[in-house]
Coordinates of C-alpha atoms and ligand atoms in Angstrom, one line a residue:
M6 CA -135.2 -55.4 50.2
L7 CA -138.2 -54.8 51.9
I8 CA -141.3 -56.5 51.1
R9 CA -145.0 -55.6 52.3
Y10 CA -147.7 -57.7 52.9
Q11 CA -151.4 -56.7 54.2
K12 CA -151.9 -54.4 57.2
A13 CA -153.5 -56.1 60.2
S14 CA -156.6 -54.5 61.2
D15 CA -157.5 -52.8 64.3
T16 CA -158.9 -54.1 67.5
L17 CA -161.9 -52.4 69.8
A18 CA -160.7 -51.1 73.3
S19 CA -163.9 -53.2 74.8
E20 CA -161.8 -56.2 74.1
I21 CA -159.6 -55.4 77.0
T22 CA -160.6 -56.5 80.6
P23 CA -160.5 -53.3 83.0
E24 CA -158.1 -54.2 86.1
A25 CA -160.9 -54.3 88.7
I26 CA -163.2 -56.8 86.6
Y27 CA -159.8 -58.5 85.8
K28 CA -158.4 -58.9 89.5
K29 CA -162.3 -60.3 90.5
R30 CA -162.0 -62.9 87.5
R31 CA -158.8 -63.9 88.5
A32 CA -159.7 -64.0 92.4
L33 CA -162.8 -66.3 91.3
I34 CA -160.8 -68.3 89.0
H35 CA -158.0 -69.0 91.5
G36 CA -160.7 -69.9 94.2
F37 CA -162.1 -72.0 91.7
A38 CA -158.6 -73.9 90.8
A39 CA -158.0 -74.1 94.5
L40 CA -161.4 -76.0 94.7
T41 CA -160.7 -78.4 91.4
G42 CA -157.1 -77.8 91.2
I43 CA -158.4 -77.1 87.4
T44 CA -157.1 -73.8 86.0
A45 CA -159.7 -72.4 83.9
F46 CA -157.8 -69.3 82.9
P47 CA -155.5 -69.5 80.3
T48 CA -152.3 -68.0 81.3
S49 CA -149.9 -65.9 79.0
A50 CA -147.6 -69.0 78.9
A51 CA -150.6 -70.9 77.7
I52 CA -151.6 -68.4 74.9
L53 CA -148.0 -68.1 73.8
S54 CA -146.8 -71.5 74.0
N55 CA -147.6 -74.6 72.4
K56 CA -144.3 -76.3 73.5
G57 CA -142.4 -73.2 73.1
Q58 CA -143.7 -73.0 69.4
L59 CA -146.0 -69.7 68.1
N60 CA -149.0 -69.6 65.8
I61 CA -147.8 -66.9 63.3
K62 CA -148.6 -65.7 60.0
P63 CA -146.3 -63.6 57.5
G64 CA -146.1 -59.9 58.5
P65 CA -146.0 -56.8 56.7
Y66 CA -142.5 -56.6 56.4
T67 CA -139.7 -58.9 55.7
T68 CA -135.8 -59.0 54.3
N69 CA -133.8 -61.5 52.1
E70 CA -130.9 -60.8 54.1
T71 CA -128.9 -63.8 55.6
Q72 CA -130.7 -64.0 59.4
T73 CA -128.3 -64.0 62.4
P74 CA -128.5 -67.3 64.0
Y75 CA -130.8 -68.0 66.9
E76 CA -127.8 -69.0 68.9
D77 CA -126.0 -65.6 68.7
A78 CA -129.3 -63.6 68.8
S79 CA -129.9 -65.4 72.0
S80 CA -126.0 -65.1 73.9
Y81 CA -124.9 -61.9 72.8
N82 CA -127.4 -59.6 74.5
N83 CA -127.4 -56.2 76.0
F84 CA -129.7 -56.1 79.0
Y85 CA -128.3 -54.2 82.1
E86 CA -130.8 -55.7 84.5
F87 CA -128.8 -58.9 84.4
G88 CA -125.2 -57.5 84.1
T89 CA -123.5 -55.2 81.8
G90 CA -121.4 -58.6 80.1
K91 CA -122.7 -59.8 76.7
R92 CA -123.2 -63.1 78.0
D93 CA -124.3 -61.7 81.1
P94 CA -128.2 -62.0 80.4
A95 CA -128.2 -65.4 79.2
S96 CA -126.4 -66.9 82.1
Y97 CA -128.6 -64.9 84.7
A98 CA -131.9 -64.3 83.1
Q99 CA -133.0 -68.1 83.1
D100 CA -135.0 -68.1 86.2
F101 CA -136.9 -64.9 85.6
R102 CA -140.2 -65.2 86.2
T103 CA -142.3 -63.8 83.2
D104 CA -145.8 -65.4 84.0
P105 CA -148.3 -64.4 85.5
W106 CA -147.3 -60.7 83.6
S107 CA -149.4 -57.5 83.6
V108 CA -148.8 -54.4 81.8
E109 CA -150.2 -51.0 83.6
I110 CA -151.5 -48.4 80.8
S111 CA -151.7 -44.8 82.3
G112 CA -151.8 -41.1 81.3
E113 CA -153.9 -39.5 78.4
A114 CA -155.9 -42.1 77.1
D115 CA -159.8 -42.7 77.7
L116 CA -159.1 -46.8 79.1
T117 CA -156.4 -46.7 81.4
G118 CA -155.7 -49.3 84.1
R119 CA -153.6 -52.6 84.7
F120 CA -154.0 -55.3 82.3
A121 CA -153.1 -59.0 82.0
L122 CA -150.9 -60.1 79.5
E123 CA -153.4 -62.2 78.2
D124 CA -155.8 -59.7 77.6
I125 CA -153.2 -57.8 75.8
L126 CA -152.2 -60.3 73.5
K127 CA -155.8 -61.9 72.7
P128 CA -156.8 -59.9 70.0
H129 CA -153.8 -59.5 68.0
A130 CA -152.6 -62.2 65.6
L131 CA -149.1 -62.9 65.9
E132 CA -147.0 -62.0 62.7
E133 CA -143.4 -62.7 61.7
R134 CA -141.4 -59.6 60.9
I135 CA -137.9 -60.0 59.9
Y136 CA -136.2 -56.8 60.7
R137 CA -132.1 -55.7 60.9
L138 CA -131.6 -54.4 64.5
R139 CA -128.5 -52.5 64.6
C140 CA -126.8 -51.4 68.1
V141 CA -125.1 -47.9 69.0
E142 CA -122.2 -50.2 69.5
A143 CA -121.9 -50.8 65.9
W144 CA -123.1 -54.5 65.6
S145 CA -126.0 -55.3 63.8
M146 CA -128.3 -58.5 63.6
V147 CA -131.1 -59.8 61.2
I148 CA -134.0 -61.4 63.3
P149 CA -137.3 -63.0 62.5
W150 CA -139.5 -61.2 65.3
V151 CA -143.1 -62.6 66.3
G152 CA -145.2 -60.2 67.5
F153 CA -148.0 -57.3 66.7
S154 CA -148.0 -53.9 65.7
L155 CA -147.6 -51.4 68.7
G156 CA -149.9 -48.6 67.3
D157 CA -152.6 -51.5 67.0
L158 CA -152.6 -52.1 70.6
L159 CA -152.4 -48.5 71.7
K160 CA -155.0 -47.4 69.7
R161 CA -157.3 -49.6 71.8
F162 CA -156.8 -47.4 75.1
R163 CA -158.1 -44.6 72.9
P164 CA -155.5 -41.9 73.3
N165 CA -156.5 -38.3 73.7
S166 CA -155.1 -35.3 71.7
K167 CA -152.7 -34.8 74.6
A168 CA -150.9 -38.1 74.1
K169 CA -148.0 -36.4 72.2
Y170 CA -145.7 -39.0 73.6
V171 CA -145.6 -42.5 74.9
A172 CA -143.3 -43.7 77.6
F173 CA -142.4 -47.1 78.5
E174 CA -140.9 -48.8 81.5
T175 CA -139.1 -52.2 82.1
L176 CA -140.0 -54.4 85.5
H177 CA -138.1 -53.3 88.8
D178 CA -137.1 -56.1 90.6
P179 CA -133.7 -56.1 92.1
K180 CA -134.5 -59.5 93.6
Q181 CA -134.9 -60.9 90.1
M182 CA -132.8 -59.0 88.5
P183 CA -129.2 -58.6 89.6
G184 CA -127.8 -55.7 87.4
Q185 CA -130.5 -53.6 89.3
R186 CA -128.4 -54.1 92.7
S187 CA -126.0 -51.7 91.1
P188 CA -126.2 -48.3 90.0
V189 CA -125.0 -48.6 86.4
L190 CA -128.1 -47.1 85.3
E191 CA -130.7 -45.4 87.0
W192 CA -133.5 -48.2 87.4
P193 CA -136.4 -48.8 86.2
Y194 CA -135.0 -48.7 82.5
V195 CA -137.2 -46.2 80.8
E196 CA -137.9 -45.3 77.1
G197 CA -140.1 -42.9 74.9
L198 CA -141.7 -42.5 71.4
R199 CA -143.1 -39.5 69.8
I200 CA -146.9 -40.7 69.3
D201 CA -146.3 -40.9 65.5
E202 CA -143.4 -43.2 65.8
A203 CA -145.0 -45.6 68.2
M204 CA -148.3 -45.7 65.7
H205 CA -145.8 -46.3 62.7
P206 CA -146.5 -49.7 61.0
L207 CA -142.9 -50.7 61.5
S208 CA -143.2 -50.4 65.4
I209 CA -144.2 -53.8 67.0
L210 CA -144.2 -55.4 70.4
A211 CA -142.5 -58.6 70.2
V212 CA -143.6 -61.7 72.2
G213 CA -141.2 -64.2 70.4
M214 CA -138.2 -64.7 67.8
Y215 CA -137.6 -67.7 65.2
G216 CA -141.0 -68.9 65.6
K217 CA -140.7 -69.3 69.4
V218 CA -141.3 -67.4 72.8
L219 CA -138.8 -64.8 73.5
P220 CA -136.3 -66.0 75.5
N221 CA -135.9 -64.3 79.0
Q222 CA -132.2 -62.5 77.8
N223 CA -134.1 -61.1 74.8
G224 CA -136.6 -58.9 77.0
A225 CA -139.6 -61.6 77.4
P226 CA -142.2 -61.8 77.8
L227 CA -143.0 -58.5 76.1
R228 CA -140.4 -55.9 74.5
L229 CA -140.6 -53.1 72.0
I230 CA -138.8 -53.1 68.5
V231 CA -138.2 -50.2 66.6
P232 CA -136.3 -50.8 63.6
W233 CA -135.0 -47.7 62.4
K234 CA -133.6 -46.5 65.7
Y235 CA -130.4 -48.0 67.7
G236 CA -130.9 -50.8 69.7
F237 CA -131.5 -49.2 72.9
K238 CA -134.7 -47.9 72.2
S239 CA -136.1 -51.5 72.2
I240 CA -137.1 -51.4 75.6
K241 CA -137.4 -54.8 77.1
S242 CA -139.9 -56.8 79.7
I243 CA -142.1 -53.7 79.6
V244 CA -144.5 -53.2 82.7
K245 CA -145.7 -49.8 81.9
I246 CA -147.0 -47.9 78.9
H247 CA -147.7 -44.1 79.9
F248 CA -149.6 -41.7 77.0
Q249 CA -147.9 -37.9 77.8
E250 CA -148.1 -34.3 76.5
T251 CA -144.3 -34.1 76.8
Q252 CA -141.2 -36.1 76.0
P253 CA -140.4 -38.8 78.5
P254 CA -136.9 -39.3 80.0
T255 CA -134.9 -42.3 78.6
S256 CA -132.3 -44.2 80.6
W257 CA -129.4 -43.9 78.2
N258 CA -130.3 -39.9 77.7
K259 CA -129.9 -39.8 81.6
A260 CA -127.0 -41.3 81.8
A261 CA -125.1 -40.2 79.0
P262 CA -126.9 -36.9 77.5
K263 CA -124.2 -36.2 75.0
E264 CA -123.7 -39.4 73.6
Y265 CA -127.4 -40.5 73.6
G266 CA -130.5 -38.4 72.4
F267 CA -134.2 -38.9 72.6
Y268 CA -134.7 -39.7 68.7
S269 CA -131.7 -42.2 68.4
N270 CA -132.6 -42.9 64.8
V271 CA -130.0 -44.9 63.2
N272 CA -127.7 -42.2 61.4
P273 CA -124.2 -43.3 59.7
L274 CA -123.7 -39.1 59.6
V275 CA -123.8 -38.3 63.2
D276 CA -121.0 -39.6 65.0
H277 CA -121.3 -41.3 68.5
P278 CA -118.9 -38.7 70.2
R279 CA -116.5 -41.7 71.1
W280 CA -116.5 -43.6 67.6
S281 CA -118.3 -43.6 64.2
Q282 CA -121.4 -44.7 63.2
A283 CA -120.6 -45.0 59.6
K284 CA -120.3 -48.8 59.7
E285 CA -121.6 -52.1 61.3
R286 CA -120.2 -55.6 61.8
R287 CA -123.5 -58.0 60.9
L288 CA -123.6 -60.8 63.1
D289 CA -124.8 -63.5 60.5
G290 CA -122.9 -66.6 61.4
G291 CA -119.7 -67.9 62.9
S292 CA -119.3 -66.8 66.4
A293 CA -119.7 -63.5 67.6
L294 CA -116.0 -63.2 68.2
S295 CA -115.0 -64.1 64.7
S296 CA -117.4 -61.3 63.4
L297 CA -115.3 -58.8 65.2
F298 CA -112.7 -59.7 62.5
Q299 CA -115.3 -59.8 59.6
K300 CA -115.7 -57.0 56.8
K301 CA -117.5 -53.8 57.8
R302 CA -120.7 -53.0 56.0
E303 CA -122.2 -49.4 55.5
T304 CA -124.6 -48.2 57.9
Q305 CA -127.8 -47.0 56.0
M306 CA -129.7 -44.1 57.1
F307 CA -132.5 -45.1 59.3
N308 CA -131.2 -48.3 59.5
G309 CA -132.4 -49.2 55.5
Y310 CA -136.0 -48.2 56.5
A311 CA -135.7 -44.4 55.3
E312 CA -138.5 -45.0 52.5
D313 CA -140.8 -45.9 55.4
V314 CA -139.7 -43.4 58.1
A315 CA -138.0 -40.3 56.8
S316 CA -141.1 -38.1 56.1
L317 CA -141.7 -38.7 60.2
Y318 CA -138.6 -36.2 60.5
T319 CA -139.2 -33.7 57.9
G320 CA -137.6 -30.1 58.7
M321 CA -135.7 -31.4 61.6
D322 CA -131.8 -31.0 62.1
L323 CA -130.9 -34.3 62.8
R324 CA -127.4 -33.3 63.8
K325 CA -129.0 -31.7 66.6
L326 CA -131.7 -33.9 67.3
Y327 CA -130.1 -37.0 67.3
Ligands
MTE18 N1 -133.8 -52.9 77.6 C1 -133.9 -53.1 78.8 N2 -134.8 -53.0 80.0 N3 -132.5 -52.9 79.6 C2 -131.3 -52.8 78.7 O1 -130.4 -53.0 79.0 N4 -130.5 -53.1 76.6 C3 -131.1 -52.2 75.1 C4 -132.1 -52.8 74.4 N5 -133.0 -52.9 75.4 C5 -131.8 -53.0 77.2 C6 -133.0 -52.9 76.6 C7 -129.7 -52.4 74.1 S1 -128.5 -51.2 74.2 C8 -129.5 -53.1 73.3 S2 -128.6 -53.1 71.7 C9 -131.0 -53.9 72.9 O2 -131.9 -54.0 73.9 C10 -130.4 -55.4 72.6 O3 -131.3 -56.2 72.3 P1 -130.9 -58.0 72.4 O4 -130.1 -58.4 73.5 O5 -132.5 -58.4 72.2 O6 -130.2 -58.1 71.0

């Protein structure tokens, strides 16, 4: 069951520091810090973390379904930049540097440039949103994410009328991300949404989960969560957001176009060519392994968010546009 709270208010583009000013300010502060030994500039780690705990208010969506234990959500992951095994991200992402971090905003918008993560985050109150996340591999989790509305952020850059899609990109840094040293996917990992999907109140950028800063293996410091789509749309460790007129390429569609489409809405009626999408295993306690033997549950259309998002796809043939 979904419960709605009040919507977060929009914020002004003027609150974001453009790249040139940001760089100058950083240089000044670094000079000041070198002279005095004091860092006056709050880093994203300082904004996000007070001994790992976050300052959060309840968000507009929640569920009373049993939550996946933190241990499973943070140790059974897909993050191919750190390996293809489910346990690889937790093993190999521990030294991944997420601070300082910046995000480049480009394309069809009035305000573009590279922005420090702290400037991206500053005006947004962090909310907890308890969402189901369903992987195309037919397992699912219920996770209390901490983040803010993606639409509220995008509006601050004032996208223009040509901004019909939003493309996202993950960091490309094979030195830090061992999985990128092999061509298992074309790097960097890329994803995209139609602008109305990106602006939908269910779409969020997450910086934490279970009340804490995101563990690296879950996509720190900033990842997308689109709960009505298969998990692979929820791109991790984002460094670029690009507004564009045409539909952007996506990593899994490039890798296997017959298996993964652009939309990738959770749809029990459209099977993956190699397996059914009608049922799923919920990771809701016990080990991930024991849940493999658990009774499967029916997958819901749009992962149970049909009431909220079905209208985005009116008139579309979702068997063709999978
Ligand atoms: N983002 C990047 N950059 N690289 C990835 O390999 N895997 C996707 C998605 N985001 C992936 C990614 C897939 S397939 C899934 S199911 C979810 O992340 C898994 O998120 P989780 O590990 O937090 O459960």
